[in-house]
Amino acid sequence: MVDINAGDGPENVDVLVIGAGLSGLYILYCLRQRGLSARAFEAASGVGGTWYWNRYPGARVDVESVQYAYHFSDELLAEWTWSERFATQPELLRYVDYVADRFELRRDVTFDTRVVSAHFDDDANQWTLKTDRGHVATARYCIMATGSLSTPYRPPFPGLEDFEGEWYHTAMWPHDAVDFTGKRVGIVGTGSTGIQAIPVVAEQARHLTVFQRTPNYTSPARNRPLEAGEQAAFLARHEEWRADVRNTFAAMTGFPLPTKFADEDTAEQRRAWLEQRWEEGGMPHSLLTAYKGVPVDEGANRVVADFVRDKIHEIVADPEVAERLCPPVDLPIGAKRPPIDTDYYATFNRDNVRLVDVKAAPIQRMTSTGLQTADAHYELDAIIFATGFDAMTGTLLNIDIRGPGGCALAEAWADGPATYLGLMVAGLANLFMINGPGSPSVKANMIVALEQHTDWIMGLLDHMNADGLDRVEAKGDAQAEWVEHAREVAEATLMPRADSWYVGANIPGKKRVYMPYYGGFDRYSDLCEAIAADGYRGFTLSRHGDGAPRDAASREAPGAEATGRN
Ligand code: NAP
């Protein structure tokens, strides 16, 4: 580990980076390419972010491995071989470790260190970061590469301290193997994480009780080993893929886009077409793009949702259990993040698996021997909390961030997160965020999205450097327009209707705001490029101290009309 304060006074670099996950590493790479000095602080003992922390059984990516990879280096692409269609967490972590070593990025990272505050000094035109280990570091720019799902959430169930068994949160999983053999295990949560973990834990545990509050729609991943030559074939047309992916809604290719509305098919044709999609399996968008309008139209959405409900009844032997697994009809498919799975519904046919509805009888407390709901007590040796994250804003708000004039992020976001393009917050000069609220990020292939964000920020830094500028700030009116545009886009769809982490509904007291940008990665990227070409419209660029901000004349609304297409 580097002791950055071994010398005299605070370390000063050009750019401070918070986080050494996939975003942080790519930022460090880009900064070094430009000859800019950087220091990253990382709370974990290693690189990898999401893939460092989420070591729970069954954890794997659900964007195809060849696409869920860095695309900035042809050498790296050629050197790494993926083994499965959807890589496991250990393979992904090996990949991130390889990248960090390959480009010698670790030397710019201070590990085991959490940033506690980031304050901007107006006169010095620089950020000062302080950490929980007493480091102080300063820089002209600060980039928050803190991840979208990096602050785990565990409901404050009373009595956990009395529980005599083991308990785990999936996002803080131990590094040593956990063995559930012979144990009675309970798992709380049936989001993407629970749905991945449940089939794997069920195979090992003596007994597994699944505590489900909201049933989820999921479809088969159809994971498999990559065949010989498959990755090579992908790489052979990589340039073409790069152009294609740039024009996709979710920054990924590989499923046909809808060509017709559901009511253009007969019932038999619909069934056959959806069966085909189900059999092919793969990325979550596959079912959502089976017909036009699924994300926006109740009727179209119901066709696909009903198909999944039918599938649940077809797979699950006990009709009562099947019914309990069926999401309610007022929950649109896709409004909660759609998972993909391996044998999730079939797991409920196992003799050692029990499904408990904790919406009907909520969890009340943990006891010394298990878990108490409103109507029963469950004896358990181990409890797994797959209860998610304080997503998109939690990690940022845990840092005391104050811009020029003391503008605090916590105050700026008192009514929910507001950003310009998910990249900057008005009032916080020279501070960028990667995949922040208001960006497509979590609705897209995160690596393609983070490369787009980082490249755009690097373009801005190059531009400022060339013009002798050293201060950039999002304008309040541009931010307000972006927030309104993002809200309109989301409201035109069924997506905000679910009580999901996308709207902050999973965290008590969190303001209900649909946080991701649902206008599509393609449209978003076009807008970012147009804004840059227009002299960084909506941003104030200036040279510190000369009192002459240079900004683009145009202040038009950044977005196009909302359509909620998918
Ligand atoms: P999540 O989607 O927020 O799910 C949390 C689960 O915990 C929900 O089922 C929720 O029920 C339940 N829960 C929360 N509080 C509860 C309580 N008091 N009592 C009973 N149940 C409670 O979290 P997640 O599954 O960790 O997934 C978060 C996100 O991480 C995903 O949406 C996805 O973006 C990402 N992820 C990706 C992958 C992948 O790429 N392969 C894998 C895992 C996760 P309710 O639904 O009723 O709130």
Tab-separated table of N, CA, C and O in Angstrom, residues 152-174 178 180 183-188 366-368 370-371 380-387:
chain	number	residue	atom	x	y	z
A	152	PRO	N	-24.408	-1.419	0.677
A	152	PRO	CA	-25.392	-2.478	0.945
A	152	PRO	C	-26.458	-1.997	1.922
A	152	PRO	O	-26.191	-1.175	2.799
A	153	TYR	N	-27.661	-2.510	1.722
A	153	TYR	CA	-28.761	-2.182	2.636
A	153	TYR	C	-29.249	-3.449	3.327
A	153	TYR	O	-29.551	-4.445	2.659
A	154	ARG	N	-29.310	-3.392	4.640
A	154	ARG	CA	-29.903	-4.482	5.417
A	154	ARG	C	-30.983	-3.872	6.292
A	154	ARG	O	-30.696	-2.953	7.063
A	155	PRO	N	-32.233	-4.325	6.137
A	155	PRO	CA	-33.290	-3.748	6.975
A	155	PRO	C	-32.930	-3.931	8.447
A	155	PRO	O	-32.386	-4.976	8.818
A	156	PRO	N	-33.234	-2.944	9.262
A	156	PRO	CA	-32.807	-3.014	10.682
A	156	PRO	C	-33.727	-3.929	11.495
A	156	PRO	O	-34.401	-3.479	12.425
A	157	PHE	N	-33.758	-5.224	11.152
A	157	PHE	CA	-34.593	-6.156	11.893
A	157	PHE	C	-34.104	-6.211	13.337
A	157	PHE	O	-32.912	-6.455	13.578
A	158	PRO	N	-34.992	-6.036	14.302
A	158	PRO	CA	-34.533	-6.159	15.687
A	158	PRO	C	-34.127	-7.591	16.000
A	158	PRO	O	-34.599	-8.535	15.355
A	159	GLY	N	-33.256	-7.740	16.967
A	159	GLY	CA	-32.918	-9.068	17.481
A	159	GLY	C	-31.783	-9.764	16.762
A	159	GLY	O	-31.401	-10.874	17.150
A	160	LEU	N	-31.209	-9.111	15.732
A	160	LEU	CA	-30.149	-9.807	14.990
A	160	LEU	C	-28.964	-10.129	15.910
A	160	LEU	O	-28.310	-11.159	15.754
A	161	GLU	N	-28.734	-9.241	16.865
A	161	GLU	CA	-27.610	-9.470	17.788
A	161	GLU	C	-27.838	-10.705	18.665
A	161	GLU	O	-26.897	-11.298	19.194
A	162	ASP	N	-29.100	-11.127	18.781
A	162	ASP	CA	-29.395	-12.330	19.592
A	162	ASP	C	-29.232	-13.621	18.795
A	162	ASP	O	-29.172	-14.710	19.366
A	163	PHE	N	-29.215	-13.497	17.464
A	163	PHE	CA	-29.192	-14.704	16.621
A	163	PHE	C	-27.874	-15.459	16.825
A	163	PHE	O	-26.792	-14.886	16.672
A	164	GLU	N	-27.976	-16.716	17.180
A	164	GLU	CA	-26.771	-17.477	17.519
A	164	GLU	C	-26.138	-18.164	16.315
A	164	GLU	O	-25.052	-18.739	16.414
A	165	GLY	N	-26.821	-18.124	15.172
A	165	GLY	CA	-26.246	-18.720	13.967
A	165	GLY	C	-25.370	-17.717	13.226
A	165	GLY	O	-24.993	-16.668	13.758
A	166	GLU	N	-25.045	-18.056	11.962
A	166	GLU	CA	-24.239	-17.143	11.136
A	166	GLU	C	-25.189	-16.276	10.315
A	166	GLU	O	-26.251	-16.755	9.940
A	167	TRP	N	-24.792	-15.067	10.021
A	167	TRP	CA	-25.579	-14.296	9.061
A	167	TRP	C	-24.654	-13.531	8.116
A	167	TRP	O	-23.521	-13.203	8.462
A	168	TYR	N	-25.164	-13.293	6.924
A	168	TYR	CA	-24.364	-12.688	5.856
A	168	TYR	C	-25.211	-11.696	5.076
A	168	TYR	O	-26.413	-11.897	4.932
A	169	HIS	N	-24.573	-10.648	4.567
A	169	HIS	CA	-25.191	-9.841	3.507
A	169	HIS	C	-24.466	-10.212	2.223
A	169	HIS	O	-23.227	-10.311	2.213
A	170	THR	N	-25.227	-10.402	1.158
A	170	THR	CA	-24.614	-10.884	-0.095
A	170	THR	C	-23.525	-9.946	-0.620
A	170	THR	O	-22.597	-10.412	-1.296
A	171	ALA	N	-23.654	-8.647	-0.323
A	171	ALA	CA	-22.674	-7.688	-0.857
A	171	ALA	C	-21.493	-7.478	0.089
A	171	ALA	O	-20.654	-6.602	-0.146
A	172	MET	N	-21.449	-8.243	1.168
A	172	MET	CA	-20.293	-8.181	2.079
A	172	MET	C	-19.918	-9.621	2.410
A	172	MET	O	-19.764	-9.981	3.574
A	173	TRP	N	-19.826	-10.431	1.381
A	173	TRP	CA	-19.635	-11.868	1.563
A	173	TRP	C	-18.192	-12.155	1.977
A	173	TRP	O	-17.269	-11.514	1.460
A	174	PRO	N	-17.999	-13.117	2.900
A	174	PRO	CA	-16.623	-13.415	3.331
A	174	PRO	C	-15.743	-13.895	2.170
A	174	PRO	O	-16.255	-14.454	1.197
A	178	VAL	N	-17.929	-20.230	2.346
A	178	VAL	CA	-18.958	-20.466	3.367
A	178	VAL	C	-19.593	-21.809	3.033
A	178	VAL	O	-20.005	-22.043	1.892
A	180	PHE	N	-22.603	-24.351	3.703
A	180	PHE	CA	-23.939	-24.489	4.294
A	180	PHE	C	-24.357	-25.957	4.434
A	180	PHE	O	-25.501	-26.249	4.772
A	183	LYS	N	-26.902	-27.473	6.986
A	183	LYS	CA	-27.500	-26.356	7.743
A	183	LYS	C	-28.895	-25.983	7.237
A	183	LYS	O	-29.218	-26.180	6.066
A	184	ARG	N	-29.666	-25.408	8.166
A	184	ARG	CA	-30.963	-24.838	7.803
A	184	ARG	C	-30.725	-23.352	7.534
A	184	ARG	O	-30.372	-22.602	8.448
A	185	VAL	N	-30.899	-22.988	6.286
A	185	VAL	CA	-30.545	-21.626	5.869
A	185	VAL	C	-31.824	-20.868	5.518
A	185	VAL	O	-32.763	-21.441	4.949
A	186	GLY	N	-31.851	-19.586	5.869
A	186	GLY	CA	-32.931	-18.704	5.434
A	186	GLY	C	-32.354	-17.616	4.556
A	186	GLY	O	-31.241	-17.144	4.802
A	187	ILE	N	-33.067	-17.232	3.511
A	187	ILE	CA	-32.601	-16.111	2.683
A	187	ILE	C	-33.729	-15.112	2.549
A	187	ILE	O	-34.865	-15.480	2.271
A	188	VAL	N	-33.389	-13.845	2.804
A	188	VAL	CA	-34.374	-12.771	2.712
A	188	VAL	C	-34.070	-11.996	1.432
A	188	VAL	O	-32.974	-11.469	1.280
A	366	MET	N	-35.416	-11.086	14.390
A	366	MET	CA	-34.594	-12.273	14.479
A	366	MET	C	-34.629	-12.711	15.941
A	366	MET	O	-34.781	-11.874	16.843
A	367	THR	N	-34.475	-13.992	16.164
A	367	THR	CA	-34.429	-14.511	17.535
A	367	THR	C	-33.106	-15.246	17.706
A	367	THR	O	-32.323	-15.354	16.749
A	368	SER	N	-32.880	-15.822	18.866
A	368	SER	CA	-31.608	-16.531	19.066
A	368	SER	C	-31.520	-17.751	18.149
A	368	SER	O	-30.428	-18.163	17.761
A	370	GLY	N	-33.571	-18.164	15.163
A	370	GLY	CA	-34.101	-18.045	13.807
A	370	GLY	C	-34.793	-16.730	13.525
A	370	GLY	O	-34.338	-15.664	13.971
A	371	LEU	N	-35.889	-16.817	12.806
A	371	LEU	CA	-36.559	-15.618	12.294
A	371	LEU	C	-38.053	-15.709	12.609
A	371	LEU	O	-38.690	-16.744	12.361
A	380	LEU	N	-33.448	-21.531	12.226
A	380	LEU	CA	-32.407	-21.413	11.195
A	380	LEU	C	-31.013	-21.486	11.817
A	380	LEU	O	-30.804	-21.013	12.943
A	381	ASP	N	-30.071	-22.042	11.022
A	381	ASP	CA	-28.660	-22.029	11.432
A	381	ASP	C	-27.917	-20.857	10.781
A	381	ASP	O	-26.860	-20.444	11.272
A	382	ALA	N	-28.427	-20.390	9.662
A	382	ALA	CA	-27.763	-19.286	8.948
A	382	ALA	C	-28.814	-18.445	8.232
A	382	ALA	O	-29.820	-18.978	7.755
A	383	ILE	N	-28.547	-17.145	8.169
A	383	ILE	CA	-29.463	-16.231	7.463
A	383	ILE	C	-28.646	-15.440	6.442
A	383	ILE	O	-27.567	-14.923	6.759
A	384	ILE	N	-29.192	-15.379	5.236
A	384	ILE	CA	-28.549	-14.576	4.179
A	384	ILE	C	-29.471	-13.396	3.878
A	384	ILE	O	-30.652	-13.590	3.575
A	385	PHE	N	-28.930	-12.196	3.965
A	385	PHE	CA	-29.691	-11.009	3.576
A	385	PHE	C	-29.306	-10.637	2.139
A	385	PHE	O	-28.173	-10.208	1.895
A	386	ALA	N	-30.248	-10.854	1.232
A	386	ALA	CA	-30.046	-10.439	-0.167
A	386	ALA	C	-30.956	-9.238	-0.378
A	386	ALA	O	-31.838	-9.237	-1.241
A	387	THR	N	-30.757	-8.234	0.478
A	387	THR	CA	-31.722	-7.145	0.586
A	387	THR	C	-31.271	-5.860	-0.109
A	387	THR	O	-31.867	-4.797	0.118
